[in-house]
Amino acid sequence: MKKIIDVEVKTRTVDFSRCKTDLLAVGLFSDAEGMDKLTSQLDSKLDGAIERLIKSGDFKAKEGTNSIIYGNDKIGAKRVLLVGLGEKKKSSLDTIRKAAANTAMKAVETKIGTVCLALHKAFGGKFDLSAVGRACGEGIFLGSYRYDEFVTASDDGRLDWLKVEVIDYDSTKTKKLNRGVVCGVIIGRAQSYARTLANRPANVISPAKLAETAKELAHGNKNLACTVFDEKQMAAKGMGGVLAVGSGSQNKPRFIILKYSPAGKARLPKVYGGQAVNKLPTVALVGKAITFDSGGISIKPAAKMEEMKLDKTGGITVLGTMKAVAELQLPLNVLGIIPSAENLPSGSSYRPGDIITTFSGKTVEVQNTDAEGRMILCDGLNYAVKQNCDVTIDVATLTGACRVALGKYMAGLMGNDEKLIKQLQRAAEESGENVWPMPSGDEYAEEMKSKIADLKNIGSRWGGACTAAAFLRQFVGDAKWAHLDIAGVEMFEKPSAFTAEGSSGFGVRLLTTYLMNLTDLR
Ligand code: BES
Ligand code: MN
Ligand code: ZN
C-alpha cells in the first residue's frame, strides 16, 4: 500500500535568483504588459529565455497552464516554472491558491521534491501577505494530493514527500507570509485528511470505523474530546431517525460527538500573537455521514452507485474542520456532531410507509428510504440545538436536486439567519469554496407535511434541495441555523490542472475560514 504524500510548506528569506531548488515557481498574468520586476530580473539572468517563450506564443499564461524553463549557472534554481495566472483584473486569492496547486501538480507529476514559490510577487501589493501565505499553503496540499493507498501494482515512481518553501528576499515579508503559511498548512492538511477518509470505500469505513477514527483524532489533540453513542445508547435516547436509516445494515449506526474547547484561558493562535480572548462563541457543526447510500428499499439504479461511498462527506468535512480548529487552537468552542449510518436494503430495513419518532419527538412518515440524509440530520440538528450553541451549521450531500440546480461549482446555502448567511458567503469568497443562496421557507415546508404524521420525508418533484432544507428547518426551532448542501461539489469527476479526482474535501476550508473570521483572524 502506498503512503500518502508527506507535504511540508515553510517560508524562507532568500534572494530569488540565488535560491537553490529543483523548481522555482513564478506567476505570470495573461494580460499584463511586460513582466513584473522579479520575472524580468530572472529573465535577464536566463538570457531572455522567458521573453522568447512568451513571444513564441507557446505559453499564454492562462490559468491552469505552466511552462518549464531550465536554469543555468547564473541562477540557483534548476528549473523555473512559469505559472499562468489568467487575467490580472479577474485575479483573487483563489488565483494564488490555484497557482500553488498547479505548481504542486507539476512537481508530483515530474517527481520533483523541492520547490520554491515566488508566486506572490506578480500581484504586487494587491493582497495581504498573510492571506497569500495561507492560500499558498492550502494550494500546495490541494495540488499534491493523491489517493492511491490501495494501489499495489503501480510503477509511477512518484515521490512520497514534497518540500515547499514560500520565499521572499525581504524578511518582514516572509514573516507575514509565514503566519499565513502556518495556518494554510494546517487547513490544507486537514482537507487532505478529509479527502482520504471520504475516498475510502464503505467496506473500509463503516459507522463504527468512522467513530473510531474520530476517537483517534481526539486522542491526538488535548483540546478535543470524543463521545460516541452506539445503537443501544441511541435507542435509549430516542434517536429514531438515525436508527431507522441504520436498521438495514449489519454495520450498526453511530452518533459521534466531538467537542473542541481551548485549554485554560482562550488565546489567539501563537502565530497571531497569542493574546488572551474573552468572549467565546459556541458553534455546532453537524455532518451527514452515510457510509454508503444504496437508497435502501427505495433502491437506487446501478449506474454510478459506487459514488455513494461519498455520502459520508458532510460528516467527514466536520471531522476535518475539527482537526483544523484544534490544531489552530482557535479561541472558540466547537461541537462536531456526526450521525452515521449505512443505508442498505434487507429484511430489517426501514420501509416506505413507516412512521418514525425522531429525537425531537416529531414523527415522520417515510415515503422514500433514499431520502435518508434528512432522517439522520434531523436527530443530529435537534441534538445540536439542545446544547444551546450560538449557531448551528449542517453540511450534507443531501440532494441530487442541488447538483442539478447548481452544478459542480457551488454548494447550496440555506438558513434562517441573514447574518450567518452573509458570514458564510464571505468565508466562501475567501476560501474559494463557493456557495449560492437558496430558499427553504414556508412554501417549501408546507410540502413536507404528512396527513398521518407531523412530517413526511419527501416533497413534490420540484425544488428538491429546498424542500429538503425546509424539512431540516423544522428541527432547529428558533436557533440560528445554516445548511450547506454539498451534493454537487463533494467530488471532482476528473483530475484538473489543480487537483486529483475523487473527494474534494469541500467545506473544510470554508468552515475553518468562517470560524477563523469569527475570531477576527486573517
Ligand atoms: N445522497 C443522496 C443525494 C446525492 C445525490 C448526493 C447525488 C450526491 C450525488 C441522497 O440521500 C438522496 O438519495 N437524495 C434523493 C432524495 C429524494 C429521494 C427525495 C435524491 O436526491 O434523489
Ligand atoms: Mn439517499
Ligand atoms: Zn444520501
XYZ file of C-alpha atoms and ligand atoms in Angstrom, residues 288 293 311 372 397, ligand 3:
6
model
C -24.271 13.768 7.375
C -26.221 5.119 0.338
C -22.317 10.130 1.063
C -32.256 9.167 4.405
C -24.542 15.523 0.435
Zn -27.777 10.046 0.838
